[in-house]
mmCIF file of N, CA and C in Angstrom:
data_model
loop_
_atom_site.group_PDB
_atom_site.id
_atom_site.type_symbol
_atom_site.label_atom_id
_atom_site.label_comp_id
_atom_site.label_asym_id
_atom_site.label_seq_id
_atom_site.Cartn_x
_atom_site.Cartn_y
_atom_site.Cartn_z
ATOM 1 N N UNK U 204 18.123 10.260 23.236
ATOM 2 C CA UNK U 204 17.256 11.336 22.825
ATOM 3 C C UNK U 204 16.438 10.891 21.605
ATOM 4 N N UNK U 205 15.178 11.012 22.025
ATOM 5 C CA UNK U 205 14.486 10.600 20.649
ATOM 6 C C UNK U 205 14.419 11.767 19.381
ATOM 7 N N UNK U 206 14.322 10.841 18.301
ATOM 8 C CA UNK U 206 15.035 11.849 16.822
ATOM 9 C C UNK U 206 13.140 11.931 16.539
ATOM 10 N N UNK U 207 13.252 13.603 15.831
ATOM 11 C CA UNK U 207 11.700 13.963 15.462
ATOM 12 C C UNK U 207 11.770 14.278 13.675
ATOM 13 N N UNK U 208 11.013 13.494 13.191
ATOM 14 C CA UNK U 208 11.436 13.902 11.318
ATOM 15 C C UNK U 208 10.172 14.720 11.161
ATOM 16 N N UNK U 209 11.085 15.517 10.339
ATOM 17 C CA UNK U 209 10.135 16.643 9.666
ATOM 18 C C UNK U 209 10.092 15.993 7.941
ATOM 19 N N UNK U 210 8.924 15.609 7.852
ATOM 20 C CA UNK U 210 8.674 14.979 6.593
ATOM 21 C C UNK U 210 8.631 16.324 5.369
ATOM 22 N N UNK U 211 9.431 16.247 4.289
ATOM 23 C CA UNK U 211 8.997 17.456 3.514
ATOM 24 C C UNK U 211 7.255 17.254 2.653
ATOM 25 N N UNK U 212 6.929 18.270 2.744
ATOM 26 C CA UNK U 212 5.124 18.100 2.397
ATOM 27 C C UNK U 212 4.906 17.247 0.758
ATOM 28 N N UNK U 213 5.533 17.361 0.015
ATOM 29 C CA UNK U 213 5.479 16.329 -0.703
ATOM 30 C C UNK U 213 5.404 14.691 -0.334
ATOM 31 N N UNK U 214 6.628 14.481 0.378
ATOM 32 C CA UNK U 214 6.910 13.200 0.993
ATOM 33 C C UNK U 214 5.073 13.001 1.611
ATOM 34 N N UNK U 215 5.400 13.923 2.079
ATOM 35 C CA UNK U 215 3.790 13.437 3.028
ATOM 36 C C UNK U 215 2.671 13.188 2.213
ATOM 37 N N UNK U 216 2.373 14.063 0.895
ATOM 38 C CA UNK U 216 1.464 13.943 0.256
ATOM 39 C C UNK U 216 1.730 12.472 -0.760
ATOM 40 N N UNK U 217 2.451 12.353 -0.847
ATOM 41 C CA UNK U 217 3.437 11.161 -1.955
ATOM 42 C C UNK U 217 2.594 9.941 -0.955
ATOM 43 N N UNK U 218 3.039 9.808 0.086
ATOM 44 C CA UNK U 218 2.376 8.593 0.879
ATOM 45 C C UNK U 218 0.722 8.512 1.276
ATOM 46 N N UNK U 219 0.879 9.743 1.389
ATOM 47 C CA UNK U 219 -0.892 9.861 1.541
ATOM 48 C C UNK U 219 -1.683 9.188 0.727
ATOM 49 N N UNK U 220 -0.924 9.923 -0.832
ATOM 50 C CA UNK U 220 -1.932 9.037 -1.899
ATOM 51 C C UNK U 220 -1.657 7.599 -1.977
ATOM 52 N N UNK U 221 -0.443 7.563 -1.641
ATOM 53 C CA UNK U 221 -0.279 5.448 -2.015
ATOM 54 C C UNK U 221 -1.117 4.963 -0.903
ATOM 55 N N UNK U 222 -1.511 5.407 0.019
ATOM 56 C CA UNK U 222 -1.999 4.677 1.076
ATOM 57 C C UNK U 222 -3.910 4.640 0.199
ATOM 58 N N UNK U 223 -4.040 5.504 -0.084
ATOM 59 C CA UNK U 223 -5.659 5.961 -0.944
ATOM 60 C C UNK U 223 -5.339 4.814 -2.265
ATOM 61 N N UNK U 224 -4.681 5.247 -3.219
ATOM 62 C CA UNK U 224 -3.910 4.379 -4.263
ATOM 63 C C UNK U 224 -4.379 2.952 -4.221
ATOM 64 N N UNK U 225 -4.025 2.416 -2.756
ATOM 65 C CA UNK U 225 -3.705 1.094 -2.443
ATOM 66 C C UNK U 225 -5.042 0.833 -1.757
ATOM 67 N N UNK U 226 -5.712 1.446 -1.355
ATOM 68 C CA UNK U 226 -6.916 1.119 -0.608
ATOM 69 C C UNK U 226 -8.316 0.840 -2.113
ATOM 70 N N UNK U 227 -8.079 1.811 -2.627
ATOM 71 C CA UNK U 227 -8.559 1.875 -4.023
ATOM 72 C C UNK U 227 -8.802 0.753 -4.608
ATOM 73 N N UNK U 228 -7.344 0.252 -4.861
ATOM 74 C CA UNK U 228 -6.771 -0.996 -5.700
ATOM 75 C C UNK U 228 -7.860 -2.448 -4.799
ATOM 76 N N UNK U 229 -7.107 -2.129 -3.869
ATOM 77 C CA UNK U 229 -7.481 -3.255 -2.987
ATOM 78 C C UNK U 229 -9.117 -3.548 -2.962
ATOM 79 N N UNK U 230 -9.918 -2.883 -3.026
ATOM 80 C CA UNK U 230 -11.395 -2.297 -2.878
ATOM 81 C C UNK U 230 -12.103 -2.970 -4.145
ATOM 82 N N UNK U 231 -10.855 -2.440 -5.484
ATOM 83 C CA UNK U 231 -11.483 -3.170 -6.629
ATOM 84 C C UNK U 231 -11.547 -4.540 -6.705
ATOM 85 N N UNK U 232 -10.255 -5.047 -6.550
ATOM 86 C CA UNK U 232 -9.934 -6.236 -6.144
ATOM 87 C C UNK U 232 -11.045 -7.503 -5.746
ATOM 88 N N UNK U 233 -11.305 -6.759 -4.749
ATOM 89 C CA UNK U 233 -12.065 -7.521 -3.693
ATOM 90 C C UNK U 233 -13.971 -7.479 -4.659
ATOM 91 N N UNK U 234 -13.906 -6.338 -5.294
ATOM 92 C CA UNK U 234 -15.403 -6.457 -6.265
ATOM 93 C C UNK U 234 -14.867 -7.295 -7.507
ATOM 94 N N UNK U 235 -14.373 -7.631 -8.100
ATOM 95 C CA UNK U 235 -13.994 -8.307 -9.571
ATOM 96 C C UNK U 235 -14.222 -10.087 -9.196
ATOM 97 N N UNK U 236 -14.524 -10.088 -10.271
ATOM 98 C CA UNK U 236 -14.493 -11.606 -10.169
ATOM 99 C C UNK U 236 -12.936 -12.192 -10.125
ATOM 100 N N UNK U 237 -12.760 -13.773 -9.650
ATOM 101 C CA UNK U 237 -11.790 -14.484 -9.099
ATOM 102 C C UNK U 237 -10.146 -14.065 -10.166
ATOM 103 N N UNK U 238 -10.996 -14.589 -11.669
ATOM 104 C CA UNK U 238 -10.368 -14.803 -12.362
ATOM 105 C C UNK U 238 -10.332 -13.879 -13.599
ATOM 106 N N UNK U 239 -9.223 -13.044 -14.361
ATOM 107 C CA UNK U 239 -9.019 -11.632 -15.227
ATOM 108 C C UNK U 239 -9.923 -12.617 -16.343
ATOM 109 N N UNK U 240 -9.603 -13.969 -17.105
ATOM 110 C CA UNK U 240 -9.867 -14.720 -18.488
ATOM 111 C C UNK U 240 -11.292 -15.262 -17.791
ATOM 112 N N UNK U 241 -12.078 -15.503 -18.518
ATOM 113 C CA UNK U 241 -13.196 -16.483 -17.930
ATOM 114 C C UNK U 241 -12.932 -17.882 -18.309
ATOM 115 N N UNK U 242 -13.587 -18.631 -16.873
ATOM 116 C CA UNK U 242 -12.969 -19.797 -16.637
ATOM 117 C C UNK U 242 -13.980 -20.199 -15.888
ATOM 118 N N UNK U 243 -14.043 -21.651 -16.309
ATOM 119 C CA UNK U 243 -14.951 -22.655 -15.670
ATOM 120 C C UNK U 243 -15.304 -22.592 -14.280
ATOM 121 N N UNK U 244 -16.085 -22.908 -13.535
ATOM 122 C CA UNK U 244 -16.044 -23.167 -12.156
ATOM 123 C C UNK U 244 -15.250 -24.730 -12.070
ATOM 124 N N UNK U 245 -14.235 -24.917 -10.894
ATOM 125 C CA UNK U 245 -14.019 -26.224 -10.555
ATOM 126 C C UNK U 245 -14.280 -26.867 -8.749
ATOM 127 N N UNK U 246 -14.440 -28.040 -8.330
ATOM 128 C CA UNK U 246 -14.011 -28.186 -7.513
ATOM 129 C C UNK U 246 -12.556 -29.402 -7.350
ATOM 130 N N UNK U 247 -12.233 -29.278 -6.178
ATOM 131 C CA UNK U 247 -10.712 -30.354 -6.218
ATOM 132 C C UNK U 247 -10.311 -30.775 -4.479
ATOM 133 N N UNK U 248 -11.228 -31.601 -4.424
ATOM 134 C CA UNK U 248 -10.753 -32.651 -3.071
ATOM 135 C C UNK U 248 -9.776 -33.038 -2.947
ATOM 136 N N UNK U 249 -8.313 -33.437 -3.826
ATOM 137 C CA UNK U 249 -7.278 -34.529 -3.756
ATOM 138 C C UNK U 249 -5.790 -33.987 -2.535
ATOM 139 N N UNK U 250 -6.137 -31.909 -2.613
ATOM 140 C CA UNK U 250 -5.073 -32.126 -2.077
ATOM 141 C C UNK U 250 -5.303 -31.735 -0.295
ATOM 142 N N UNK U 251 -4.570 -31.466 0.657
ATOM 143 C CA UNK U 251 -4.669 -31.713 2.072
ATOM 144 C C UNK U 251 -6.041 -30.703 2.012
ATOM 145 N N UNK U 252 -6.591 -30.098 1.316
ATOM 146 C CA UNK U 252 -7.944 -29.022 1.879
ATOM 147 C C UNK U 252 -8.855 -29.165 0.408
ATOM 148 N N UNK U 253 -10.254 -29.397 0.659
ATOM 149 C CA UNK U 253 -10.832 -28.971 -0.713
ATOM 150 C C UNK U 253 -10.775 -27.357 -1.118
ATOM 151 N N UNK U 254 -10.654 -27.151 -2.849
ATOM 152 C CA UNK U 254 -10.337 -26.303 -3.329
ATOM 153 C C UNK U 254 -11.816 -25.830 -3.918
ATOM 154 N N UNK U 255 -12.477 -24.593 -4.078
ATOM 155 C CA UNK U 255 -13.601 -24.644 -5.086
ATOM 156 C C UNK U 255 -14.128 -23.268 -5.444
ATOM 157 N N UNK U 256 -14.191 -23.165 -7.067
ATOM 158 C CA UNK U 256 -13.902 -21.868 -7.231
ATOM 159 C C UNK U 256 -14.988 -21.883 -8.233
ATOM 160 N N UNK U 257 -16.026 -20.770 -7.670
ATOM 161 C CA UNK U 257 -17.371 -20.515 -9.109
ATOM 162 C C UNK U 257 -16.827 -20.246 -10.198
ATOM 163 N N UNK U 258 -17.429 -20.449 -11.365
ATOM 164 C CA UNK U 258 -17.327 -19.915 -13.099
ATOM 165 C C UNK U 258 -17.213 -18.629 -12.533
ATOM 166 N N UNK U 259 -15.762 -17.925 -13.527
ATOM 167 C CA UNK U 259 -15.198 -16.269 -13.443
ATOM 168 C C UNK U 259 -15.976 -16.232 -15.262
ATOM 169 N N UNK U 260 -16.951 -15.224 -14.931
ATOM 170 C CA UNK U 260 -16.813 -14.195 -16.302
ATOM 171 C C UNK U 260 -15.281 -13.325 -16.908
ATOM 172 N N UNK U 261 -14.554 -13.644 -16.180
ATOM 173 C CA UNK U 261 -13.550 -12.599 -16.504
ATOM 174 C C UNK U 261 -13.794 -11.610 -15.978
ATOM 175 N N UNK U 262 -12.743 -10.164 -16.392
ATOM 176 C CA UNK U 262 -12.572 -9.295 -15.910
ATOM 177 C C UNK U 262 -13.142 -8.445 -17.594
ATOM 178 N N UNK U 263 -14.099 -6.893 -17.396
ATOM 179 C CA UNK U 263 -14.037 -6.290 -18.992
ATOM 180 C C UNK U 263 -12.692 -5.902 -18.775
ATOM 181 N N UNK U 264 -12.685 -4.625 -20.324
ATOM 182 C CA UNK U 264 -11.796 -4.517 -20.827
ATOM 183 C C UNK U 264 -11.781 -3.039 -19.967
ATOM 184 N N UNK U 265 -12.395 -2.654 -19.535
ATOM 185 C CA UNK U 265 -12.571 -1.257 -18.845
ATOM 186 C C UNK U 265 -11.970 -2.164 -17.506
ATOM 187 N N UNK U 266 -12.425 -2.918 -17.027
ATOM 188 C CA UNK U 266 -11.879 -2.625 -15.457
ATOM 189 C C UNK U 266 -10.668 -3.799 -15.154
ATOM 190 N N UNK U 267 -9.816 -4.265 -16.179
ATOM 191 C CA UNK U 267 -8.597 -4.830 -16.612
ATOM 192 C C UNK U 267 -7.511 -3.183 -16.716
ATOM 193 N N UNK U 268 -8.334 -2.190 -17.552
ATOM 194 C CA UNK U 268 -7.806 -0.997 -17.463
ATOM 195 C C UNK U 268 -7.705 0.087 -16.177
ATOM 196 N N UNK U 269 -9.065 -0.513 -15.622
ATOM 197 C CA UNK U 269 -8.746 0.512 -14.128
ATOM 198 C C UNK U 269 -7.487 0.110 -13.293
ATOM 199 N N UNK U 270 -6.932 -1.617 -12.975
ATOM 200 C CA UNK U 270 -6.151 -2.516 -12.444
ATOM 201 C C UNK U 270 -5.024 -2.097 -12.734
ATOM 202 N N UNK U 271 -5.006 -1.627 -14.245
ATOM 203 C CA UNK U 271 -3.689 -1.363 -14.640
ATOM 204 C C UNK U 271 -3.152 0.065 -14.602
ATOM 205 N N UNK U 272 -4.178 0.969 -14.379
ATOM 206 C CA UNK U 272 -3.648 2.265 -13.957
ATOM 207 C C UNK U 272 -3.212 2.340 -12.438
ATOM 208 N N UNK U 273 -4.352 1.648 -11.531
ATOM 209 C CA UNK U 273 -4.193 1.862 -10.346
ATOM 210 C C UNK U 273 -2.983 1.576 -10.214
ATOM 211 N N UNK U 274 -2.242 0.435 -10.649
ATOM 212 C CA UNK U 274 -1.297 -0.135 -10.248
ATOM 213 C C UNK U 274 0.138 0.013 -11.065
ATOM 214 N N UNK U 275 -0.033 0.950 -12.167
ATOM 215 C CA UNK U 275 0.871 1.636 -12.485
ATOM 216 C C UNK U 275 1.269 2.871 -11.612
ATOM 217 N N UNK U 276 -0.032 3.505 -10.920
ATOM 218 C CA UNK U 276 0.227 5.084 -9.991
ATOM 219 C C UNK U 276 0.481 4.174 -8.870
ATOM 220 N N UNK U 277 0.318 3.333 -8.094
ATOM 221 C CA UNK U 277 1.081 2.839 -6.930
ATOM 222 C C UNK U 277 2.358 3.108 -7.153
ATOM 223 N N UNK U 278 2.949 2.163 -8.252
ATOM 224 C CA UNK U 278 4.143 1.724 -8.576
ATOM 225 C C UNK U 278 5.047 3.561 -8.741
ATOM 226 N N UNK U 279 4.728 3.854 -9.513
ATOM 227 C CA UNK U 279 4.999 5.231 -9.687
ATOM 228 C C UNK U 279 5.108 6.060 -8.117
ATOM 229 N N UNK U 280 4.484 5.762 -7.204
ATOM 230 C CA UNK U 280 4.329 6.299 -5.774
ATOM 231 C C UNK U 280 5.612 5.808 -4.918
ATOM 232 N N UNK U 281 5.338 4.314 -4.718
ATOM 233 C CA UNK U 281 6.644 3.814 -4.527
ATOM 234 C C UNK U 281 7.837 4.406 -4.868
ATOM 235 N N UNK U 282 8.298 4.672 -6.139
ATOM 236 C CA UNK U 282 9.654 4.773 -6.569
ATOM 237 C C UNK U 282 9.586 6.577 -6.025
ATOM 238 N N UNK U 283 8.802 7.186 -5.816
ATOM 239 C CA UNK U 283 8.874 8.153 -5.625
ATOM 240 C C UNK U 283 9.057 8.750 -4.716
ATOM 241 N N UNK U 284 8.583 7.941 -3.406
ATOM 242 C CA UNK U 284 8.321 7.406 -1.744
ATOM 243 C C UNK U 284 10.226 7.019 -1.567
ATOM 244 N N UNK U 285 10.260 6.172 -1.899
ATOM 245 C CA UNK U 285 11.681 5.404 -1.673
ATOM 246 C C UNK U 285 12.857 6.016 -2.271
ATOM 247 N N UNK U 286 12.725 6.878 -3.721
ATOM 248 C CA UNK U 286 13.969 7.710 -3.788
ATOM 249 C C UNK U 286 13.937 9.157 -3.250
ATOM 250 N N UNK U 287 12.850 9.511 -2.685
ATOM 251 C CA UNK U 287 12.884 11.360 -2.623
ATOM 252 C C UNK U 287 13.937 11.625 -1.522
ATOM 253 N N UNK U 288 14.466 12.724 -2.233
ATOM 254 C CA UNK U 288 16.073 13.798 -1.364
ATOM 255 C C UNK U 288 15.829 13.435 -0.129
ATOM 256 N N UNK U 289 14.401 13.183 0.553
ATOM 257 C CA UNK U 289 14.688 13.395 1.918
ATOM 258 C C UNK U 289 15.597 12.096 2.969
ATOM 259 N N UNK U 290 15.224 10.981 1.701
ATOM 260 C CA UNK U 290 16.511 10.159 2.778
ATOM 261 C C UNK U 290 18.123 10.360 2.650
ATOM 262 N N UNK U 291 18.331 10.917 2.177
ATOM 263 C CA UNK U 291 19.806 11.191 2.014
ATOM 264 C C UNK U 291 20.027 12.255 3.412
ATOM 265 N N UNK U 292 19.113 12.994 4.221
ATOM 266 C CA UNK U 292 19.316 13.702 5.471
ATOM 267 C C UNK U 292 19.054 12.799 6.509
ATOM 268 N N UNK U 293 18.683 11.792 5.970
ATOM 269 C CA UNK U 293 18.612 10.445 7.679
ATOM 270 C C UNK U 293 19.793 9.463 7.547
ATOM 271 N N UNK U 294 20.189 9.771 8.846
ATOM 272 C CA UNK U 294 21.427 8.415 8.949
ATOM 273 C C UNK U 294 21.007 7.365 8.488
ATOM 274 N N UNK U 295 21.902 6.357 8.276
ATOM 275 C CA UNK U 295 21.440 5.642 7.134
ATOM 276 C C UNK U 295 20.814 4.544 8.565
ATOM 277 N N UNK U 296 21.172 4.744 9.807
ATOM 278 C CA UNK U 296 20.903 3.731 10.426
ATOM 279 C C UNK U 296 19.758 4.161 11.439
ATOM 280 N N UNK U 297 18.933 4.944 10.319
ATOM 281 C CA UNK U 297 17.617 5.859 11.129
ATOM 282 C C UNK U 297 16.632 5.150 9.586
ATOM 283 N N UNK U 298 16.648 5.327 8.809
ATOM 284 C CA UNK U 298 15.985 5.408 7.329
ATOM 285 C C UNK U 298 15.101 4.053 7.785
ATOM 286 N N UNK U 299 15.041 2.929 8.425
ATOM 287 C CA UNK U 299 13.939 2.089 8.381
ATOM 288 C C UNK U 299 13.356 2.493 8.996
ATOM 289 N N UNK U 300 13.420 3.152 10.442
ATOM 290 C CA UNK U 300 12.561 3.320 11.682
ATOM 291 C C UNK U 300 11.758 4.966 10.748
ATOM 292 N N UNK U 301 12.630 5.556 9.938
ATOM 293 C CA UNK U 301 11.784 6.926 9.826
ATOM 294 C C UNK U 301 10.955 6.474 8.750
ATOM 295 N N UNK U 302 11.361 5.830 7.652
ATOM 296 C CA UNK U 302 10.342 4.782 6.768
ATOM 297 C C UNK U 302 8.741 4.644 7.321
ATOM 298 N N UNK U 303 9.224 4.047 8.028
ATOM 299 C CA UNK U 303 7.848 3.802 9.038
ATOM 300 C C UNK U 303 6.848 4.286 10.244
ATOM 301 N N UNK U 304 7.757 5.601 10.086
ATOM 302 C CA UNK U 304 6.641 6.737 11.102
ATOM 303 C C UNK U 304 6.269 7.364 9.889
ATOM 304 N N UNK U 305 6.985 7.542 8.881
ATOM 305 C CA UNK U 305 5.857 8.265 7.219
ATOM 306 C C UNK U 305 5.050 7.179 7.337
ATOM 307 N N UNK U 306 5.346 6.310 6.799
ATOM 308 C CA UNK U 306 4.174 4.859 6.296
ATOM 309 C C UNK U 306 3.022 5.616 7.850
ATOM 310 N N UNK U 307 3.257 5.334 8.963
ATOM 311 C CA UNK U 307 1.763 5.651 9.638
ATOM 312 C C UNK U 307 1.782 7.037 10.218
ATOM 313 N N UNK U 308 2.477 8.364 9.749
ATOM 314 C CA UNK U 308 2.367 9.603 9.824
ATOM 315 C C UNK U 308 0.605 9.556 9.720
ATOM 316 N N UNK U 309 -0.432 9.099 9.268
ATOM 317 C CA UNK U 309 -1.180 9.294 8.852
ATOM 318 C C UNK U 309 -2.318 9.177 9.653
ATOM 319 N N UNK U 310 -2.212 7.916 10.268
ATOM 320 C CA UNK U 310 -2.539 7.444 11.604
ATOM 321 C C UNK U 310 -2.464 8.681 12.638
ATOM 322 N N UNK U 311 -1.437 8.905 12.778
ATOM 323 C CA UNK U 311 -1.040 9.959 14.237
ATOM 324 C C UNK U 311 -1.706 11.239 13.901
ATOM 325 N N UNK U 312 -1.909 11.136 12.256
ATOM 326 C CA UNK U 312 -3.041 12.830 12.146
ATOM 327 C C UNK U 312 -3.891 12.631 12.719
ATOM 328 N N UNK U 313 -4.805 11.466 12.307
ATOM 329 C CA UNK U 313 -6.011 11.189 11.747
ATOM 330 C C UNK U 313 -6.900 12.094 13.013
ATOM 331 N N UNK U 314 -7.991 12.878 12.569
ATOM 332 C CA UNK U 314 -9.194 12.861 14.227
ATOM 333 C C UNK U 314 -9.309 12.251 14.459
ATOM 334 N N UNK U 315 -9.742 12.459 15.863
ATOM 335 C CA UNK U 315 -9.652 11.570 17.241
ATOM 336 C C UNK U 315 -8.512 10.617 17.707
ATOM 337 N N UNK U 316 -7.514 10.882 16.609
ATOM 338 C CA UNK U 316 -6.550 9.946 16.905
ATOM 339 C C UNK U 316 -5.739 9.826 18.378
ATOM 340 N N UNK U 317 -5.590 8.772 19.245
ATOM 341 C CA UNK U 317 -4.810 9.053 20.313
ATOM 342 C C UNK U 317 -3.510 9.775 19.793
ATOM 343 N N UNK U 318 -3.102 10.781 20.606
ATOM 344 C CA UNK U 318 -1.845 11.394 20.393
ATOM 345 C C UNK U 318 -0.726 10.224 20.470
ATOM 346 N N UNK U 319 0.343 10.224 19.548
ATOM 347 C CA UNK U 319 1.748 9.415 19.874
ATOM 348 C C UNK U 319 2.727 10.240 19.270
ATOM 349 N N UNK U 320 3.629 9.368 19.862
ATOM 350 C CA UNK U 320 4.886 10.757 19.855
ATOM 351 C C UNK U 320 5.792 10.189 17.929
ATOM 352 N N UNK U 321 6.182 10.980 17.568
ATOM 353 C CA UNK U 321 6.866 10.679 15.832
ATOM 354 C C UNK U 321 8.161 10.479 16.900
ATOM 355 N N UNK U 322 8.912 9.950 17.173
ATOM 356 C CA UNK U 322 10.416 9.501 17.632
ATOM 357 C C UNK U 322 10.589 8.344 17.615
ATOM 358 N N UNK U 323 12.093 8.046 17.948
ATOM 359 C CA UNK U 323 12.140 6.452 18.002
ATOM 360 C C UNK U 323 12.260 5.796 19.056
ATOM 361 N N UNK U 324 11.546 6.188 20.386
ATOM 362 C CA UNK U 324 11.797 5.056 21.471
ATOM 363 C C UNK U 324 11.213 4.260 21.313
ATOM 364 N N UNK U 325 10.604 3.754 20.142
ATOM 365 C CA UNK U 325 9.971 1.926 20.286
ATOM 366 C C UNK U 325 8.882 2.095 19.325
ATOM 367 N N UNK U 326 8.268 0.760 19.230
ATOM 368 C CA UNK U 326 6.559 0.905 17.905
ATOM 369 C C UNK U 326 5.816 1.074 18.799
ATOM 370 N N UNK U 327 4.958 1.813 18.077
ATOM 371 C CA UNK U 327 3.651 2.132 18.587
ATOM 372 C C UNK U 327 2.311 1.149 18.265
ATOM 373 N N UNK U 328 1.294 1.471 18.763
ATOM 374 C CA UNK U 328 0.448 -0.021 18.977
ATOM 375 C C UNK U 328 -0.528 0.747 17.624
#
């Protein structure tokens, strides 16, 4: 019989934002230059692949600070995600598989989403 979790609405909102949190983070990431200190450009042929990385201005002091909030409220999400009351009501030999229908609860909302079922007969694609 497949098991159906009723996520408590916190839990749900708790992951919602780490998933935003982390998309955020990731987003900045990907705009910042290579390197937080500024640093030379180099290149380096010697080892099995060439290596080569433009001059980093660094990172300012404002968006060294955005890095470090974002990634303090992840962190804060996490511990919050991973201890809340609600796993203490899943067998303990349910808690990875239900782990991971929260982690993509989000998915299965989303519009237009193909319908899939929250149970555990198997992963979903």
């Amino acid at each position: 019989m497949a098991t159906t979790y009723e996520f408590p609405s916190d839990l749900l909102a708790g992951q919602e934002e780490l998933h935003q949190v982390r998309a955020e983070l990731s987003a900045l990431l990907r705009r910042l230059p290579w390197s937080v200190e500024p640093v030379d450009g180099f290149s380096d042929d010697n080892g099995w692949r060439k290596v080569e990385r433009p001059a980093s201005p660094g990172w300012t002091a404002d968006e060294q600070a955005e890095v470090e909030k974002l990634r303090r409220r992840e962190h804060e999400l996490a511990v919050f995600i991973s201890t809340h009351r609600f796993w203490a009501e899943v067998a303990a030999e349910q808690r990875m598989q239900a782990r991971s229908r929260l982690k993509h609860v989000h998915e299965e909302q989303a519009p237009g989403a193909p319908e899939t079922r929250n149970d555990q007969s198997g992963p979903t694609s």
